[in-house]
N, CA, C and O atoms as a CHARMM CRD file, in Angstrom:
* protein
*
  156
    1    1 UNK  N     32.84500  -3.42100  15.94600 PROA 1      0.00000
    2    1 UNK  CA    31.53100  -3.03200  15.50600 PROA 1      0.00000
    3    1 UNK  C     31.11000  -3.98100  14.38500 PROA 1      0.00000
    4    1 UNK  O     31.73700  -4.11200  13.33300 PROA 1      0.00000
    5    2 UNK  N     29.82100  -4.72600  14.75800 PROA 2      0.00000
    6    2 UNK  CA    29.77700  -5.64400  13.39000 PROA 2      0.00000
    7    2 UNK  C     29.29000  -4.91800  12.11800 PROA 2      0.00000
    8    2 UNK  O     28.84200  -3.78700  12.30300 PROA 2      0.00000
    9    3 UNK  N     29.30600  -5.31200  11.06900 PROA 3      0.00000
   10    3 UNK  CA    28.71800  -5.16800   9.87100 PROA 3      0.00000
   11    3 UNK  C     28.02100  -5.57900   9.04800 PROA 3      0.00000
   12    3 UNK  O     28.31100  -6.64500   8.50300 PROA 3      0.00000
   13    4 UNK  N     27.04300  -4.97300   8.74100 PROA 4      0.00000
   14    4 UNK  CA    26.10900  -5.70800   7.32500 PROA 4      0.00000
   15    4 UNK  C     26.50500  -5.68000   6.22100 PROA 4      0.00000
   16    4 UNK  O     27.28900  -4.76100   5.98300 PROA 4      0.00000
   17    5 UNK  N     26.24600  -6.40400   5.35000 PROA 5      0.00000
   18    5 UNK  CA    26.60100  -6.58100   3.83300 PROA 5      0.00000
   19    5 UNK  C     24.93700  -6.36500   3.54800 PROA 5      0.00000
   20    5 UNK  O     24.05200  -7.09900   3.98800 PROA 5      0.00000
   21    6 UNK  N     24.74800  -5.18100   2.70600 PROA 6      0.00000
   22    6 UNK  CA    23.85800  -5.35400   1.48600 PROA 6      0.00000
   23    6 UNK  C     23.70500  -5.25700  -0.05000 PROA 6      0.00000
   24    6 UNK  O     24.21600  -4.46500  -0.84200 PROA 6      0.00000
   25    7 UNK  N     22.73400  -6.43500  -0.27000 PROA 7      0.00000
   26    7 UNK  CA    23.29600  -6.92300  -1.37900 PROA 7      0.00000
   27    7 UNK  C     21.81200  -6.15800  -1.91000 PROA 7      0.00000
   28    7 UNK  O     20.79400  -6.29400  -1.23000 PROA 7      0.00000
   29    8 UNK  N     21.80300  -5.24900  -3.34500 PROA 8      0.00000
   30    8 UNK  CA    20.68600  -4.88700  -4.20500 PROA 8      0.00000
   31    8 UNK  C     19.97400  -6.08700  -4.88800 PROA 8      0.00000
   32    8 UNK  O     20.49700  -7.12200  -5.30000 PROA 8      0.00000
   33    9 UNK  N     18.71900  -5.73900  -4.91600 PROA 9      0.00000
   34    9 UNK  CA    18.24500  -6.82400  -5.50100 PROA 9      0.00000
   35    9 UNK  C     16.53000  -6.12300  -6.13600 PROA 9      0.00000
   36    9 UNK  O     15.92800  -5.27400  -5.47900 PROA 9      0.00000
   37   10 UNK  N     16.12800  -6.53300  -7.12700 PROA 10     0.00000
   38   10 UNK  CA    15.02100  -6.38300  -7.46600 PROA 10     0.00000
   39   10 UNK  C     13.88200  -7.02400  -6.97400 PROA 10     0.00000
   40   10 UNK  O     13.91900  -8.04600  -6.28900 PROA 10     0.00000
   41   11 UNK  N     12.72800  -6.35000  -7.36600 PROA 11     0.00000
   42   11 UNK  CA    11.36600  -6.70100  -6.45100 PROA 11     0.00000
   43   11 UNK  C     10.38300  -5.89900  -7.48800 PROA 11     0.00000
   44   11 UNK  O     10.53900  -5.16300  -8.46200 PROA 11     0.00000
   45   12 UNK  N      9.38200  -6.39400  -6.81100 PROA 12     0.00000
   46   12 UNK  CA     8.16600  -6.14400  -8.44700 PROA 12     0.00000
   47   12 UNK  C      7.02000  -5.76600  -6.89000 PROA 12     0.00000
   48   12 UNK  O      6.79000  -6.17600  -5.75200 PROA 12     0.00000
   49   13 UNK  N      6.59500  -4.69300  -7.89400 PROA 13     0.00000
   50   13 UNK  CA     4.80900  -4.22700  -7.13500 PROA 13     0.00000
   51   13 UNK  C      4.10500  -4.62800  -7.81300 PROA 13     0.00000
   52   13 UNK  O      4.18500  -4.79400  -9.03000 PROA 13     0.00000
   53   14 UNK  N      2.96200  -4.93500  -6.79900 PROA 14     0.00000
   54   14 UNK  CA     1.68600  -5.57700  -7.21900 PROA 14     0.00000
   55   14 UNK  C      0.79600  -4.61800  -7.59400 PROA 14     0.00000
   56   14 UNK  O     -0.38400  -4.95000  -7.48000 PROA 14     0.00000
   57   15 UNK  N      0.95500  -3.83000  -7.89200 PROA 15     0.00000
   58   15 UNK  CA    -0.11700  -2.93200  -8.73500 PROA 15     0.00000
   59   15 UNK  C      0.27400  -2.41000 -10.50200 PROA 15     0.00000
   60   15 UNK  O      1.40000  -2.18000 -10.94400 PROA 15     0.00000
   61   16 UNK  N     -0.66700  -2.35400 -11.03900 PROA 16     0.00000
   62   16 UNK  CA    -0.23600  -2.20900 -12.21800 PROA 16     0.00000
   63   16 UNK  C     -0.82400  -0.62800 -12.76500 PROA 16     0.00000
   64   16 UNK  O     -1.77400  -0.19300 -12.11500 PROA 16     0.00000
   65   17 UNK  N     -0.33100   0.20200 -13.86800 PROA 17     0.00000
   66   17 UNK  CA    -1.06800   1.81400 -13.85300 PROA 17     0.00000
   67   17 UNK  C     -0.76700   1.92900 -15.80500 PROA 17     0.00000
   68   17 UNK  O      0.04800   1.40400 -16.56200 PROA 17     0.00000
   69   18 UNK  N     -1.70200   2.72000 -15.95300 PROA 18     0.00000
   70   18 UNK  CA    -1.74500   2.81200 -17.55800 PROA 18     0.00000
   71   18 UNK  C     -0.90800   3.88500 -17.67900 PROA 18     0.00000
   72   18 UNK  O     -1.00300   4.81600 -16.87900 PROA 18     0.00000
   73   19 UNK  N      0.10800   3.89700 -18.79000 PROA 19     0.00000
   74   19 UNK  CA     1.32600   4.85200 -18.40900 PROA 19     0.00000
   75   19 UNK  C      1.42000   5.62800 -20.48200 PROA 19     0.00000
   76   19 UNK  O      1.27400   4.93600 -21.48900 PROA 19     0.00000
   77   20 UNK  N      1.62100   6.75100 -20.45700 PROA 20     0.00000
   78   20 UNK  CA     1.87500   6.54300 -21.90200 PROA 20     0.00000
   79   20 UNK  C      3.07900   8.18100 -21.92200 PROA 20     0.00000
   80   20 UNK  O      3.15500   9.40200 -21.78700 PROA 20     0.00000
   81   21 UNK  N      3.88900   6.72000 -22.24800 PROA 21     0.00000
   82   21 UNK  CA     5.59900   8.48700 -22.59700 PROA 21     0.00000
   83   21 UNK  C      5.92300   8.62500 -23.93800 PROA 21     0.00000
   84   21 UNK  O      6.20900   7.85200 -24.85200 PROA 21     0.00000
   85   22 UNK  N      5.78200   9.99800 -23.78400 PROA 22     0.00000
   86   22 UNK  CA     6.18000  10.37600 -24.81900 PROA 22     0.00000
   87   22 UNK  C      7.18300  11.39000 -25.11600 PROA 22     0.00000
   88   22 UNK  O      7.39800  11.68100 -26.29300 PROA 22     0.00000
   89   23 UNK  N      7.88400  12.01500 -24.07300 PROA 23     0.00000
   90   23 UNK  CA     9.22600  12.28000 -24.35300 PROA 23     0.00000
   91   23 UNK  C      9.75100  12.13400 -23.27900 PROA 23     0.00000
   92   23 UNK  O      8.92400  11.68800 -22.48500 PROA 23     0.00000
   93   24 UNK  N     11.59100  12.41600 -22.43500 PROA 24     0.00000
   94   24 UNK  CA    11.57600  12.59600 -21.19100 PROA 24     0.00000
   95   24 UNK  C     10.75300  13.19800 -20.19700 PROA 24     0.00000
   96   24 UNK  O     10.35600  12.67600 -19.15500 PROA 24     0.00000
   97   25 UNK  N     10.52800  14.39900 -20.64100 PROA 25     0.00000
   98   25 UNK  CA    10.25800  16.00000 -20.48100 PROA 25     0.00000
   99   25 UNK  C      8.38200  15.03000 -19.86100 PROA 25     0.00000
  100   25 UNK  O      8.14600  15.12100 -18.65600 PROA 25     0.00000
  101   26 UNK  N      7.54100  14.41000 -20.56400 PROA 26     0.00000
  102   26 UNK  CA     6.33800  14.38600 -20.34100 PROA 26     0.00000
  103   26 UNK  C      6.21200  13.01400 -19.85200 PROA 26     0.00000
  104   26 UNK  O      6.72600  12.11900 -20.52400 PROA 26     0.00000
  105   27 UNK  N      5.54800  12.70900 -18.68400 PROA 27     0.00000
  106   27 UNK  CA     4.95100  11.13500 -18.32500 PROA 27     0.00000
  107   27 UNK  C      3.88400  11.59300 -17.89600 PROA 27     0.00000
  108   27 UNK  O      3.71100  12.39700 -16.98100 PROA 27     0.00000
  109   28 UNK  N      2.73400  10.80400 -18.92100 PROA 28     0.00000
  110   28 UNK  CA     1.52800  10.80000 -17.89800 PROA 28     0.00000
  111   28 UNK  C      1.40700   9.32700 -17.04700 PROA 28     0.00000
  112   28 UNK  O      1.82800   8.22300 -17.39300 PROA 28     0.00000
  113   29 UNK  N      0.82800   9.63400 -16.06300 PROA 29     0.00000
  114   29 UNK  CA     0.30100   7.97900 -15.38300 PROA 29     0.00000
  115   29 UNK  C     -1.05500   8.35700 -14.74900 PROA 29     0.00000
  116   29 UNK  O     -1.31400   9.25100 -13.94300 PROA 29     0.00000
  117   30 UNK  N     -2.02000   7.23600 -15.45600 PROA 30     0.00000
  118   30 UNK  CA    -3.49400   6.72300 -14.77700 PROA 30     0.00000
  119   30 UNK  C     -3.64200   5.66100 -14.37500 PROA 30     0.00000
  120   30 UNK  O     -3.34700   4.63600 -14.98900 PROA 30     0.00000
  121   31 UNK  N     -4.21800   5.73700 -13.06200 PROA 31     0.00000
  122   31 UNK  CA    -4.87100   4.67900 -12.74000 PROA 31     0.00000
  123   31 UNK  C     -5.85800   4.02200 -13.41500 PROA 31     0.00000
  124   31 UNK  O     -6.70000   4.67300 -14.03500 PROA 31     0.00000
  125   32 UNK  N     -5.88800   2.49200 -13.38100 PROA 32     0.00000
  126   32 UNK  CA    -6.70500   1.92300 -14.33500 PROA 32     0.00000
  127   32 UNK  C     -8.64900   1.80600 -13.64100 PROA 32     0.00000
  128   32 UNK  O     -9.68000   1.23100 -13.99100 PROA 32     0.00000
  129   33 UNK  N     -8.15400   2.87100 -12.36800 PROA 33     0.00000
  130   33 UNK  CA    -9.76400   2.86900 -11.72500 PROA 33     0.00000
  131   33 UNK  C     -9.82100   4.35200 -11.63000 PROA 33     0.00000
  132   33 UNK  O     -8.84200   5.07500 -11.81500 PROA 33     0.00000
  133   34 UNK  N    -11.33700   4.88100 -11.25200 PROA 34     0.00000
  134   34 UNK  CA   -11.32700   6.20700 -11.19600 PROA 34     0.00000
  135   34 UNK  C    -11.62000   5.96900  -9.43300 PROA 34     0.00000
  136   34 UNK  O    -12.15300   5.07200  -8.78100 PROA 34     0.00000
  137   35 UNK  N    -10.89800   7.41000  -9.05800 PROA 35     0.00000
  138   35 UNK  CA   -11.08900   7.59200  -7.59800 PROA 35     0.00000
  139   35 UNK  C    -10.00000   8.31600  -6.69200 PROA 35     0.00000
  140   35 UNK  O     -9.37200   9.11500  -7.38600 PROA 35     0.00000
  141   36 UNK  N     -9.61700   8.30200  -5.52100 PROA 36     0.00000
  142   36 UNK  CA    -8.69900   8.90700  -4.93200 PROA 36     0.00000
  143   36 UNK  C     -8.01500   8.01500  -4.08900 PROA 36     0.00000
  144   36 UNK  O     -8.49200   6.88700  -3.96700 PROA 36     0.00000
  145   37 UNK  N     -6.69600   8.39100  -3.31100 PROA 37     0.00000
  146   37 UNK  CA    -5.76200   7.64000  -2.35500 PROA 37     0.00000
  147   37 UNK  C     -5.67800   8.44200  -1.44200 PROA 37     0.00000
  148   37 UNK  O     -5.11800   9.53800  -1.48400 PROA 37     0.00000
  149   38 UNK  N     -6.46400   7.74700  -0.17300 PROA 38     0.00000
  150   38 UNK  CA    -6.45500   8.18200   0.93700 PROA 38     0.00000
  151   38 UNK  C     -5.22900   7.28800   2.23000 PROA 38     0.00000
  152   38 UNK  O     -5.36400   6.14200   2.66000 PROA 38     0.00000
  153   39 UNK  N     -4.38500   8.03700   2.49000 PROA 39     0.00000
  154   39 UNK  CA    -3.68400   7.33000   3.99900 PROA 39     0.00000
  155   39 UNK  C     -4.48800   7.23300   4.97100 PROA 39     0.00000
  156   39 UNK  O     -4.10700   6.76300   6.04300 PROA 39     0.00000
């Protein structure tokens, strides 16, 4: 049976979001547009 090797690796999204923490317990996150996400 063959096998894959995977190797972890990092990767970056192209979107960016206004984020502000202030303890574990609380994260807010906004979008830097107003509106909704439709699939």
């Amino acid at each position: 049976m063959p096998v894959v090797v995977i190797n972890p690796t990092d990767i970056e999204f192209p979107r960016s979001y206004v984020a502000d923490i202030q303890a574990v317990q609380f994260v807010e996150i906004k979008p830097k547009v107003e509106g909704f996400v439709q699939q």
